PDB file of C-alpha atoms in Angstrom:
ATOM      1  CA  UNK A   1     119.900 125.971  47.524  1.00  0.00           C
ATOM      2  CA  UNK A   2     122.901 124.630  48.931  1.00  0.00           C
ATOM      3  CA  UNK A   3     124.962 127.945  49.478  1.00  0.00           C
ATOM      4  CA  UNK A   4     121.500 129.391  51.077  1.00  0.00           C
ATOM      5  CA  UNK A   5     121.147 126.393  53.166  1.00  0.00           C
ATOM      6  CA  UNK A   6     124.992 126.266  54.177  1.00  0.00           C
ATOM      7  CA  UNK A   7     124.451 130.004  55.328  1.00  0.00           C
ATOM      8  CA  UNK A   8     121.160 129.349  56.985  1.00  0.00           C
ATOM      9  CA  UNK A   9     122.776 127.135  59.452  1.00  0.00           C
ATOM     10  CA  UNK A  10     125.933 129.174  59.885  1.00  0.00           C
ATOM     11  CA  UNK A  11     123.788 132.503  60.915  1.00  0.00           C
ATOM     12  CA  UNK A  12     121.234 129.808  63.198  1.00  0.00           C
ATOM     13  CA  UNK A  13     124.974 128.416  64.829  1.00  0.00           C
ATOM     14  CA  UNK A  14     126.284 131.747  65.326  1.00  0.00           C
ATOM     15  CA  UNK A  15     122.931 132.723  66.868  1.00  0.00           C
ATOM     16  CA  UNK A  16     122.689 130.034  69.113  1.00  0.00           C
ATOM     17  CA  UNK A  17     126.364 130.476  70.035  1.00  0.00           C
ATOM     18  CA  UNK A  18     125.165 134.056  70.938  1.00  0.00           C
ATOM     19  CA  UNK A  19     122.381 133.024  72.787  1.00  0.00           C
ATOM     20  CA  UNK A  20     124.578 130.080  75.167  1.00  0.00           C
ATOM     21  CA  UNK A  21     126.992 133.510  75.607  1.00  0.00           C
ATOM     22  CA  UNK A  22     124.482 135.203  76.890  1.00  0.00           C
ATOM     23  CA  UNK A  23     123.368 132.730  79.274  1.00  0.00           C
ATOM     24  CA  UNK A  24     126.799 132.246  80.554  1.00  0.00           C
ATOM     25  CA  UNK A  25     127.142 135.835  81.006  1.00  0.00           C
ATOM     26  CA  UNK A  26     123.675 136.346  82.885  1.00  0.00           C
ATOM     27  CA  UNK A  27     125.077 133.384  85.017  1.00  0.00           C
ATOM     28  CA  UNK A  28     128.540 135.046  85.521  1.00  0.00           C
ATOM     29  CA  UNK A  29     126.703 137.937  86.431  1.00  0.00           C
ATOM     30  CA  UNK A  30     124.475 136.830  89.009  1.00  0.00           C
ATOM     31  CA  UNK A  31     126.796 134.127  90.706  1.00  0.00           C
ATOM     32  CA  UNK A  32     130.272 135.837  90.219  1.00  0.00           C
ATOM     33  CA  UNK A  33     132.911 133.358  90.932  1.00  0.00           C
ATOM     34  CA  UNK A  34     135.257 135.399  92.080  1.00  0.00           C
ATOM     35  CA  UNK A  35     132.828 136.914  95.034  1.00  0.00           C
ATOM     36  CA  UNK A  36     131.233 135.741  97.892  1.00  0.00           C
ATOM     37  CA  UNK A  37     128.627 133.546  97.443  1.00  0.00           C
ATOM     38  CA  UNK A  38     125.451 135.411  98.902  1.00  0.00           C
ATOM     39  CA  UNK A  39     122.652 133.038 100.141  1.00  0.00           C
ATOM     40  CA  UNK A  40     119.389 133.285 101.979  1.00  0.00           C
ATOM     41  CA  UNK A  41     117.553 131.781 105.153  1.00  0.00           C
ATOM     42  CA  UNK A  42     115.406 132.082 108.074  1.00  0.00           C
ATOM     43  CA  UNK A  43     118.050 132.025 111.216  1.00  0.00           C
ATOM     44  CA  UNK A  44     114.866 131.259 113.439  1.00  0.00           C
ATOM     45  CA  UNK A  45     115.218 127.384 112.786  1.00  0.00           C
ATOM     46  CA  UNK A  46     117.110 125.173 115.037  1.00  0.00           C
ATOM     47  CA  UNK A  47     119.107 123.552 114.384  1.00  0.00           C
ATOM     48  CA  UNK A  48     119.395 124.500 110.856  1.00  0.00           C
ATOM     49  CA  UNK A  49     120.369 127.705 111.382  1.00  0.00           C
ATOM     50  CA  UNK A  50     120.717 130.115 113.950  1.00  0.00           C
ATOM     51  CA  UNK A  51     122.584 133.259 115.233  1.00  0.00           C
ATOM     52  CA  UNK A  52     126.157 132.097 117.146  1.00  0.00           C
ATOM     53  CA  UNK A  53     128.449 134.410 119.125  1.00  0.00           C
ATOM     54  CA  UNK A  54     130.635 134.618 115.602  1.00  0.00           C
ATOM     55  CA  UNK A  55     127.829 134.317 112.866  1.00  0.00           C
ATOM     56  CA  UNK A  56     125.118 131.733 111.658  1.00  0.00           C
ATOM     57  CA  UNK A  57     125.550 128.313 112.729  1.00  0.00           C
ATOM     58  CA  UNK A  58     124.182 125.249 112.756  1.00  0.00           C
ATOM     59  CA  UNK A  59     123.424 122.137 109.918  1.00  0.00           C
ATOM     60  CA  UNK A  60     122.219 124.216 107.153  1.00  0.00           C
ATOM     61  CA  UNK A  61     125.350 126.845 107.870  1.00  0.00           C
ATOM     62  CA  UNK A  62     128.000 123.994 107.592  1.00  0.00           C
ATOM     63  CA  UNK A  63     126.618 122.259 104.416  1.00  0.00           C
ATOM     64  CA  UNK A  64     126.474 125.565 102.525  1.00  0.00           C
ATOM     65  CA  UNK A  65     129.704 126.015 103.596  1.00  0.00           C
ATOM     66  CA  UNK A  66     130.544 123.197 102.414  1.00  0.00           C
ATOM     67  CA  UNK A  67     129.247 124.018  99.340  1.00  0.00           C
ATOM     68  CA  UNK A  68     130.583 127.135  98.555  1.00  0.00           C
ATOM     69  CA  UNK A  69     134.425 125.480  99.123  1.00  0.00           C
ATOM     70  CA  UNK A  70     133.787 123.180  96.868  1.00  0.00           C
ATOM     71  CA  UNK A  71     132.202 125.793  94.240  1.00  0.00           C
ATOM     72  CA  UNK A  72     135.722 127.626  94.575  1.00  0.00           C
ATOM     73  CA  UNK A  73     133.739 130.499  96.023  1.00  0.00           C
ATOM     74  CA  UNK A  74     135.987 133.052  98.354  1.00  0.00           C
ATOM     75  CA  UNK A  75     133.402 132.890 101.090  1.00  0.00           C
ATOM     76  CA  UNK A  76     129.724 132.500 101.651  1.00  0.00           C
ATOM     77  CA  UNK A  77     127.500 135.298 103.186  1.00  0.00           C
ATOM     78  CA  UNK A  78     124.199 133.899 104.934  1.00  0.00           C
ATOM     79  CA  UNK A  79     121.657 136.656 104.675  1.00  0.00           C
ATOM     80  CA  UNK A  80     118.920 136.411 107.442  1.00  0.00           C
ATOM     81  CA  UNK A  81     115.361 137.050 106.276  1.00  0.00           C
ATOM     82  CA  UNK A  82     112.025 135.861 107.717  1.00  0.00           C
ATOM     83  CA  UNK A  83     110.297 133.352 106.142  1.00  0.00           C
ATOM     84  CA  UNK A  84     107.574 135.211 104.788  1.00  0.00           C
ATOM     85  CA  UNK A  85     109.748 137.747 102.661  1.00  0.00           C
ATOM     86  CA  UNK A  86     112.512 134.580 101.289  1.00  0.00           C
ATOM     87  CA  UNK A  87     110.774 134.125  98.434  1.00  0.00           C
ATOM     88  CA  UNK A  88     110.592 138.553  97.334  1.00  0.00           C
ATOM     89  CA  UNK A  89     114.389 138.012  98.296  1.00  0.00           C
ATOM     90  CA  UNK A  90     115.163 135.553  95.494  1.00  0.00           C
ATOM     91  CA  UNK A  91     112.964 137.241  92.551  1.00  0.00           C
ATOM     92  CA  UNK A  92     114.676 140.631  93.071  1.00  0.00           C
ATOM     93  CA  UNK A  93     118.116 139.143  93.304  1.00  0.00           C
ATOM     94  CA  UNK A  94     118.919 139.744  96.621  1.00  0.00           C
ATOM     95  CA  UNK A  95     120.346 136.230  97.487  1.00  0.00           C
ATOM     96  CA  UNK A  96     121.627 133.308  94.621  1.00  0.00           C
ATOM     97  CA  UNK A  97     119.324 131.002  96.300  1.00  0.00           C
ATOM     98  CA  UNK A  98     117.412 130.160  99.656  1.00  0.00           C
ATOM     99  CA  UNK A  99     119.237 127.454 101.516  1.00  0.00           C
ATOM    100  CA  UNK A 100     116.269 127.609 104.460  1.00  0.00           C
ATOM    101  CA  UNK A 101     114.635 124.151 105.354  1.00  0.00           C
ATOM    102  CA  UNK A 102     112.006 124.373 102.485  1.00  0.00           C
ATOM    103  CA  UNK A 103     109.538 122.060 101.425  1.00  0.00           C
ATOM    104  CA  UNK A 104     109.012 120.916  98.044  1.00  0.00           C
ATOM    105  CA  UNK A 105     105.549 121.448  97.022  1.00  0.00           C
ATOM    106  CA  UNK A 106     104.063 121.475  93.399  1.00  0.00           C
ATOM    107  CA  UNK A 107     103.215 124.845  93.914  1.00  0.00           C
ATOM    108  CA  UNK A 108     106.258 125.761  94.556  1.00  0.00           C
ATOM    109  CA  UNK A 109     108.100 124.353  91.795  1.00  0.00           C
ATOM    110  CA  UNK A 110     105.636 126.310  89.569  1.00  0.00           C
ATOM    111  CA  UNK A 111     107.692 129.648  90.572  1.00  0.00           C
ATOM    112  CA  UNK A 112     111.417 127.856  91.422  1.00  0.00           C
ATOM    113  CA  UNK A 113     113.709 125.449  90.429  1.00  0.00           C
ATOM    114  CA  UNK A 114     114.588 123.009  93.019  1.00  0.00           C
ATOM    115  CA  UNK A 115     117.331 120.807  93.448  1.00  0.00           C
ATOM    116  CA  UNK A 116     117.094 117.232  94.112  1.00  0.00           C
ATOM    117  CA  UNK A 117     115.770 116.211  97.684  1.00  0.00           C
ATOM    118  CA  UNK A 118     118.338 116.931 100.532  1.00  0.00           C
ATOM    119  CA  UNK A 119     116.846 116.054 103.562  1.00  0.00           C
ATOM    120  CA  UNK A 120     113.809 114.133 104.427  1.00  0.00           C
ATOM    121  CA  UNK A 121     111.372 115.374 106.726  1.00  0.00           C
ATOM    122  CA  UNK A 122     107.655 114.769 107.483  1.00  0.00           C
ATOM    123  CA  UNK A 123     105.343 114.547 110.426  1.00  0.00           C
ATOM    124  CA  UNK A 124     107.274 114.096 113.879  1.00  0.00           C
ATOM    125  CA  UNK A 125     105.227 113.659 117.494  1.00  0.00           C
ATOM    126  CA  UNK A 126     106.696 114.692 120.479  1.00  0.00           C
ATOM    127  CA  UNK A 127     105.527 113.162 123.493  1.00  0.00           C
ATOM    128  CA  UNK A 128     106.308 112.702 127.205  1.00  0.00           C
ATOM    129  CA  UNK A 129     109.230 110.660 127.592  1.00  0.00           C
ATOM    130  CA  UNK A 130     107.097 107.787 130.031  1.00  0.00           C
ATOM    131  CA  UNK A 131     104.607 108.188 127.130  1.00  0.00           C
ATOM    132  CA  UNK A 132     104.081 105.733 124.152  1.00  0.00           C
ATOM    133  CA  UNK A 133     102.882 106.283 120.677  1.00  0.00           C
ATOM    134  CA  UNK A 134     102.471 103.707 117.790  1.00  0.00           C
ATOM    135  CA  UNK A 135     100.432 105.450 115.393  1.00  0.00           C
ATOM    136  CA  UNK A 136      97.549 107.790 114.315  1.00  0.00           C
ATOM    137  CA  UNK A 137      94.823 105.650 116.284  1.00  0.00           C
ATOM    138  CA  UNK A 138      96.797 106.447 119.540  1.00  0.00           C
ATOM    139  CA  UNK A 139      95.673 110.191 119.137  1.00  0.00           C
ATOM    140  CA  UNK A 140      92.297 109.242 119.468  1.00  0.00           C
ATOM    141  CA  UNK A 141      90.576 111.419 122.430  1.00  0.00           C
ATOM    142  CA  UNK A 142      93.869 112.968 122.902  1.00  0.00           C
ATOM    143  CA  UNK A 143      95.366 116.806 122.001  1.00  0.00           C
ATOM    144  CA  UNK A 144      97.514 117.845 119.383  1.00  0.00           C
ATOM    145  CA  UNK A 145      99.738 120.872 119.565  1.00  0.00           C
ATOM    146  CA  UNK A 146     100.951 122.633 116.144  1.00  0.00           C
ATOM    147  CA  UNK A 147     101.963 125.631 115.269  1.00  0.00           C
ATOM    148  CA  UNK A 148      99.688 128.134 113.781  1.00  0.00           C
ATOM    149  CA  UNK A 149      99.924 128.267 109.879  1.00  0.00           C
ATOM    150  CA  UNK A 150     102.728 125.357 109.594  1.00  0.00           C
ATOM    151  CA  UNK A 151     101.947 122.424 107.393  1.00  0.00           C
ATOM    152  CA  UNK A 152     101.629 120.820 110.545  1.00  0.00           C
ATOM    153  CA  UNK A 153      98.631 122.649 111.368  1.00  0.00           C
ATOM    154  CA  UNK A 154      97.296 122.145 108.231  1.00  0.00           C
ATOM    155  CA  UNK A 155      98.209 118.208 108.482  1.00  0.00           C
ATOM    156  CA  UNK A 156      96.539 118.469 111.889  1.00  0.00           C
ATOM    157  CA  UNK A 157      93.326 120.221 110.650  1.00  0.00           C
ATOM    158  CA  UNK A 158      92.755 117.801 107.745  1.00  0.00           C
ATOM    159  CA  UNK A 159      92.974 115.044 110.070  1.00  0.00           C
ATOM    160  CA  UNK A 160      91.168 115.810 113.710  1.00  0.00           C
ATOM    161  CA  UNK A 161      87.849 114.039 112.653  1.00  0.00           C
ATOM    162  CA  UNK A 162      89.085 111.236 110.873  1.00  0.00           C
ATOM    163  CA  UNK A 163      91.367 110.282 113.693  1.00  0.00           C
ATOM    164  CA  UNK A 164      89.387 111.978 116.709  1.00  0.00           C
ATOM    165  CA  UNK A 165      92.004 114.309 118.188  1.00  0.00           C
ATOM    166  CA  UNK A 166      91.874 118.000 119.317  1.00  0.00           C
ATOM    167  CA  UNK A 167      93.867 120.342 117.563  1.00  0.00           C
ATOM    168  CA  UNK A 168      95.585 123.185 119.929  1.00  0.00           C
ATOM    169  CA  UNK A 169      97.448 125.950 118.197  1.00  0.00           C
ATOM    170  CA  UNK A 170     100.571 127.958 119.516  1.00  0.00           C
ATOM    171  CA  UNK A 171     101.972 130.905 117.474  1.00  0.00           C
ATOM    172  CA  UNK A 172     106.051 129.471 118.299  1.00  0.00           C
ATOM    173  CA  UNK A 173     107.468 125.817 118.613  1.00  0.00           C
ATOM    174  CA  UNK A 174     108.647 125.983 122.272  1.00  0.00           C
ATOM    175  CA  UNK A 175     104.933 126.271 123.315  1.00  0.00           C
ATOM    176  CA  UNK A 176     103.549 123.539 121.696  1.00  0.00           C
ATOM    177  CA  UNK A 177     106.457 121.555 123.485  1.00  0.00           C
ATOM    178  CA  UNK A 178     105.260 123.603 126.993  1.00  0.00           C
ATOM    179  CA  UNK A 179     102.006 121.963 126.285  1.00  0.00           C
ATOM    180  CA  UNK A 180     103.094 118.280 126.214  1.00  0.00           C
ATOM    181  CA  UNK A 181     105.421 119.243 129.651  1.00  0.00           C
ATOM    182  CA  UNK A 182     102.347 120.530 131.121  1.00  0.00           C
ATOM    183  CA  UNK A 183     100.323 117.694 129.799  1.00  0.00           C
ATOM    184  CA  UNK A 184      97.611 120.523 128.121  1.00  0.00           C
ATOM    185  CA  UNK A 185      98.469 117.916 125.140  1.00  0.00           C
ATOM    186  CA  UNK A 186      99.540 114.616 124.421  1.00  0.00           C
ATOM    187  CA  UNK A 187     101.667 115.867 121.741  1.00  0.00           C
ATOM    188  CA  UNK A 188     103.398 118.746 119.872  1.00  0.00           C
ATOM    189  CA  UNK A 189     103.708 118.007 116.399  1.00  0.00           C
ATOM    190  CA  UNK A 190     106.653 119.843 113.608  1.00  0.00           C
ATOM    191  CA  UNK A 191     108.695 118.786 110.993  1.00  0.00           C
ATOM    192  CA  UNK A 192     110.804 115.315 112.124  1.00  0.00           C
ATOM    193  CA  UNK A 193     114.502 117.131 112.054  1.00  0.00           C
ATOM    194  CA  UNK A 194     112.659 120.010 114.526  1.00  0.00           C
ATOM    195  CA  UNK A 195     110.962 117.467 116.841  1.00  0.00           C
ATOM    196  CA  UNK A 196     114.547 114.589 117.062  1.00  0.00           C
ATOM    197  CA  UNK A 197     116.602 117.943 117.816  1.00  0.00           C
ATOM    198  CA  UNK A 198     114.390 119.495 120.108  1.00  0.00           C
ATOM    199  CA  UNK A 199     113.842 115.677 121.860  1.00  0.00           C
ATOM    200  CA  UNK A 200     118.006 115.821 121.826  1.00  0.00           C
ATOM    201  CA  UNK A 201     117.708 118.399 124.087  1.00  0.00           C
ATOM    202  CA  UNK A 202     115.256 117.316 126.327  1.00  0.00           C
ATOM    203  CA  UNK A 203     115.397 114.260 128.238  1.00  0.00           C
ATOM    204  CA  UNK A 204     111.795 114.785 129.278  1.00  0.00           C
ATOM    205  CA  UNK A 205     110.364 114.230 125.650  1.00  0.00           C
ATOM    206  CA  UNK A 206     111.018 112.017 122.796  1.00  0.00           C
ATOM    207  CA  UNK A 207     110.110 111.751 119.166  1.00  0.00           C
ATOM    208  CA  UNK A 208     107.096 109.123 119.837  1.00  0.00           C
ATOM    209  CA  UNK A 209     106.014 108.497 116.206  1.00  0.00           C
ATOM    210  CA  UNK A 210     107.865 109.553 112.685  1.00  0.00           C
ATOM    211  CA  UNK A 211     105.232 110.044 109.456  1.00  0.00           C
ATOM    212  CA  UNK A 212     108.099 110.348 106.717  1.00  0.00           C
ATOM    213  CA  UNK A 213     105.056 111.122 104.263  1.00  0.00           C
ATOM    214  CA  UNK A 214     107.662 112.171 101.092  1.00  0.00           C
ATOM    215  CA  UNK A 215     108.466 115.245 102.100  1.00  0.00           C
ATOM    216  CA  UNK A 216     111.670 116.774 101.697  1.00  0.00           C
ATOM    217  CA  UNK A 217     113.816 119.820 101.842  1.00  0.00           C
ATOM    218  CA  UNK A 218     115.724 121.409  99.142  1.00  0.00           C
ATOM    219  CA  UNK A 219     117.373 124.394  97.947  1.00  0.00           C
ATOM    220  CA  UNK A 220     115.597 126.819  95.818  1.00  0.00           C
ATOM    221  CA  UNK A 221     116.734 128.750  92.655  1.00  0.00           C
ATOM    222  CA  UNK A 222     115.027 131.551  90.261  1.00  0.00           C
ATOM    223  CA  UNK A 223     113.759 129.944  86.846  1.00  0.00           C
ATOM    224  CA  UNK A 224     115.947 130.829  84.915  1.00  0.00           C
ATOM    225  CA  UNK A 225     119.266 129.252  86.748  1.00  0.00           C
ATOM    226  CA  UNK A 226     119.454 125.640  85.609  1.00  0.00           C
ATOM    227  CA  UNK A 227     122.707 125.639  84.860  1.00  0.00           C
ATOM    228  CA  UNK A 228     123.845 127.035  88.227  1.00  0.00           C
ATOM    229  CA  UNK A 229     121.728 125.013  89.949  1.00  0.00           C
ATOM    230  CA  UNK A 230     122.725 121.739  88.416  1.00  0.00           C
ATOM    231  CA  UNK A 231     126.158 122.563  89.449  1.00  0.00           C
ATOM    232  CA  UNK A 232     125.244 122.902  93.113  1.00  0.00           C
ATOM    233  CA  UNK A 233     123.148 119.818  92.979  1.00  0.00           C
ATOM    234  CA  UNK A 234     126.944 117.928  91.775  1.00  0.00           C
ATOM    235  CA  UNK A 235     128.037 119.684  94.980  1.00  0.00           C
ATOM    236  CA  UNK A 236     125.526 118.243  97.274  1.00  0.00           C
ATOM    237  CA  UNK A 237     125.779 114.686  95.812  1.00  0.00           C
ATOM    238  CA  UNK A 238     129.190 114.728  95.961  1.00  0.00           C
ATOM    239  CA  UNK A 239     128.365 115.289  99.842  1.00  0.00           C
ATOM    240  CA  UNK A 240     125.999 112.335  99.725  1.00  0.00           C
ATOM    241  CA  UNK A 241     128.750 110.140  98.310  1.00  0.00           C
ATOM    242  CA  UNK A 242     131.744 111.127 100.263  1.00  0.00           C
ATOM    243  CA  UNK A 243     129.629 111.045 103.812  1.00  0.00           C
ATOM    244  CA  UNK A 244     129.905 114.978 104.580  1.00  0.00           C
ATOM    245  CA  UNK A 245     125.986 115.167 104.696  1.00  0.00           C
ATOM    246  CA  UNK A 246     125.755 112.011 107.031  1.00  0.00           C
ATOM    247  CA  UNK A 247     128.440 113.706 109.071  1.00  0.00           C
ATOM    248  CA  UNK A 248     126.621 116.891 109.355  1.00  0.00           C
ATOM    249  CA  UNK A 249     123.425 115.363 110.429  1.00  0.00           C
ATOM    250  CA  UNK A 250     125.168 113.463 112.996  1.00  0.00           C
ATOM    251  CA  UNK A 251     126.832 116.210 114.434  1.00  0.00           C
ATOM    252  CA  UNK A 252     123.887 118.833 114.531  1.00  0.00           C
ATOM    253  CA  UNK A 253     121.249 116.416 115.008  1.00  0.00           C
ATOM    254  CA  UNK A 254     122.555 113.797 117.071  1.00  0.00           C
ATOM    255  CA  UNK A 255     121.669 110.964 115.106  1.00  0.00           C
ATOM    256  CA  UNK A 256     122.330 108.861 112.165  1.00  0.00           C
ATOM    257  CA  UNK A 257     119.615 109.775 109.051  1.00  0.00           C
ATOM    258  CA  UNK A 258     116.827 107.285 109.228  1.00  0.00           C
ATOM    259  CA  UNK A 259     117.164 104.365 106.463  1.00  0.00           C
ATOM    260  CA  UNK A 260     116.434 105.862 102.997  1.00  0.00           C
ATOM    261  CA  UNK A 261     117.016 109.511 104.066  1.00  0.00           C
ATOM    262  CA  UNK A 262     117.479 112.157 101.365  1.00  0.00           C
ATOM    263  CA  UNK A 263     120.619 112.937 103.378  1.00  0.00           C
ATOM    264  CA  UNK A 264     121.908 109.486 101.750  1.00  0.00           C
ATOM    265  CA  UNK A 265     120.054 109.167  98.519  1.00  0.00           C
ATOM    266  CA  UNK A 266     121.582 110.371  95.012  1.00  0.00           C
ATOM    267  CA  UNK A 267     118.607 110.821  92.549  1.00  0.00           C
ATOM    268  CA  UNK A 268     118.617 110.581  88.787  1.00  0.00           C
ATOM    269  CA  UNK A 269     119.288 113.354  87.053  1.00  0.00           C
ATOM    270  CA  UNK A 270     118.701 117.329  87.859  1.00  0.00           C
ATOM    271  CA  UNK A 271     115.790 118.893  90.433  1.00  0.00           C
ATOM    272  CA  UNK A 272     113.273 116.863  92.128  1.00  0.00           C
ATOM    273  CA  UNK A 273     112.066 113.800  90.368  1.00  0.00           C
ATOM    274  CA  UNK A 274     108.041 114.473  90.226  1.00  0.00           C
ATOM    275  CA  UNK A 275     108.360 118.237  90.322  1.00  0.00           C
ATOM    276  CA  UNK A 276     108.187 120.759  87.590  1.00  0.00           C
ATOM    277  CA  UNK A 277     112.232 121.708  86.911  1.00  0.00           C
ATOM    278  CA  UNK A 278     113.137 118.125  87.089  1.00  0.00           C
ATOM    279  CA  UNK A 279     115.752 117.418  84.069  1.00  0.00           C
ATOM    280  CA  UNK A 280     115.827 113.808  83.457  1.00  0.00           C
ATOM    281  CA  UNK A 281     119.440 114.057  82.190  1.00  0.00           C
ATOM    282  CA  UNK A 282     122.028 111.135  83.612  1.00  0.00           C
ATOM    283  CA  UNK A 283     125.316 112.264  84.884  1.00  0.00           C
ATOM    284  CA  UNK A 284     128.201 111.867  87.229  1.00  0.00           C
ATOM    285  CA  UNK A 285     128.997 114.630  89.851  1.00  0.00           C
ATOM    286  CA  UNK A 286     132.609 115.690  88.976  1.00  0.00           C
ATOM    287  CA  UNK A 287     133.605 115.070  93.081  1.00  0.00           C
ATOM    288  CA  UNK A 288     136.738 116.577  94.145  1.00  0.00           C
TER     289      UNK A 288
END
């Protein structure tokens, strides 16, 4: 019973030893270390990332950047595909991961893993710069530009009655802003770090109202890539410690993150607390 038992566990430790072989060689094989790190996102989103003179620029360039220095990785290749065809991308391999300015939804974290928040976002208001805004009761009677499909538009449409605006739709971002200029609407609502860049811009607008509802963006992985996205979750809270993200934001945003910002917050263990992926396992990022 003994001898049967002794060799019972030796054949289940060589299997499992087999098994974590395999899965280091799956993850070799997908994220080569020795190769560029090839990455995913929309360059349509400003200013996250968008086409320069010499490449992609912008915040989302310079923190995955960032992060593939710090990952050891010879260089990082930023792949530019539309929104609607990121997610095909990932599933057939085409990219390690998306670094575009997603949102973490429950839905989402049914088909990817995500890592832990990295930027908070929610509903921002644009508005005429002699304008004022306090709240949702100041849209009463008033118009609301979105555009068509965002969250924002579903925000907007889930909310007209109860607060008594109109809702106008735009297909692009600059339009909804056109429509505050031309007064057509009181305001052009998008995601906060959209609406305090495009305000940066434009003296003749401001960000009159911020709804930080618990949204946030993060990075998203296939399934089946914990382990390589735990490791570049240690990269990004190493970035949280050390400043780097609070730099970035500064410099591409032209602000300081608001109090209690993603950009500045290092969660408990692995994903996004709340979401399916989540690993509630403690640990210290090994910084450089």
């Amino acid at each position: 019973m003994t001898i049967r038992l002794t060799h019972w566990l030796f054949a289940l430790m060589l299997s499992t030893t087999a098994i974590a072989g395999g899965i280091a060689d799956a993850q070799e094989a997908d994220h080569p270390s020795d190769k560029p790190m090839v990455v995913a996102s929309d360059f349509g989103v400003a200013p996250w990332m968008v086409r320069g003179p010499n490449g992609p620029e912008g915040f989302g360039a310079d923190l995955i950047n960032e992060i593939g220095n710090d990952l050891g990785r010879p260089k990082v290749e930023i792949v530019d595909i539309n929104f609607s065809g990121l997610f095909a991308a990932l599933f057939a391999k085409r990219a390690e991961f998306l670094v575009n300015p997603l949102n973490l939804t429950a839905e989402r974290s049914e088909r990817m893993l995500f890592t832990e928040p990295l930027f908070s976002t929610g509903n921002g208001f644009i508005i005429r710069a002699a304008d004022e805004m306090k709240g949702f009761d100041d849209l009463k009677g008033k118009a609301v530009a979105v555009n068509r499909g965002t969250i924002s538009d579903t925000w907007a449409t889930a909310n007209a009655e109860k607060y008594g605006f109109e809702v106008q739709r735009y297909d692009v971002f600059p339009d909804t802003v056109q429509a505050v200029l031309t007064r057509r609407a009181f305001t052009a609502l998008n995601e906060i770090p959209t609406t305090v860049y495009a305000a940066s811009q434009n003296k003749a607008i401001k960000v009159g109202f911020k709804d930080f509802n618990g949204r946030n963006f993060a990075y998203a992985f296939r399934l089946e890539d914990s382990e390589y996205r735990n490791k570049v979750e240690e990269v990004i809270e190493c970035m949280k410690l050390d400043g780097r993200l609070r730099k970035l934001h500064e410099k591409w945003y032209g602000a300081a993150p608001d109090a209690g910002s993603a950009i500045d917050t290092v969660y408990f263990g692995y994903g996004p607390p709340g979401f399916k992926g989540f690993e509630p396992t403690s640990h210290v990022p090994k910084c450089k």
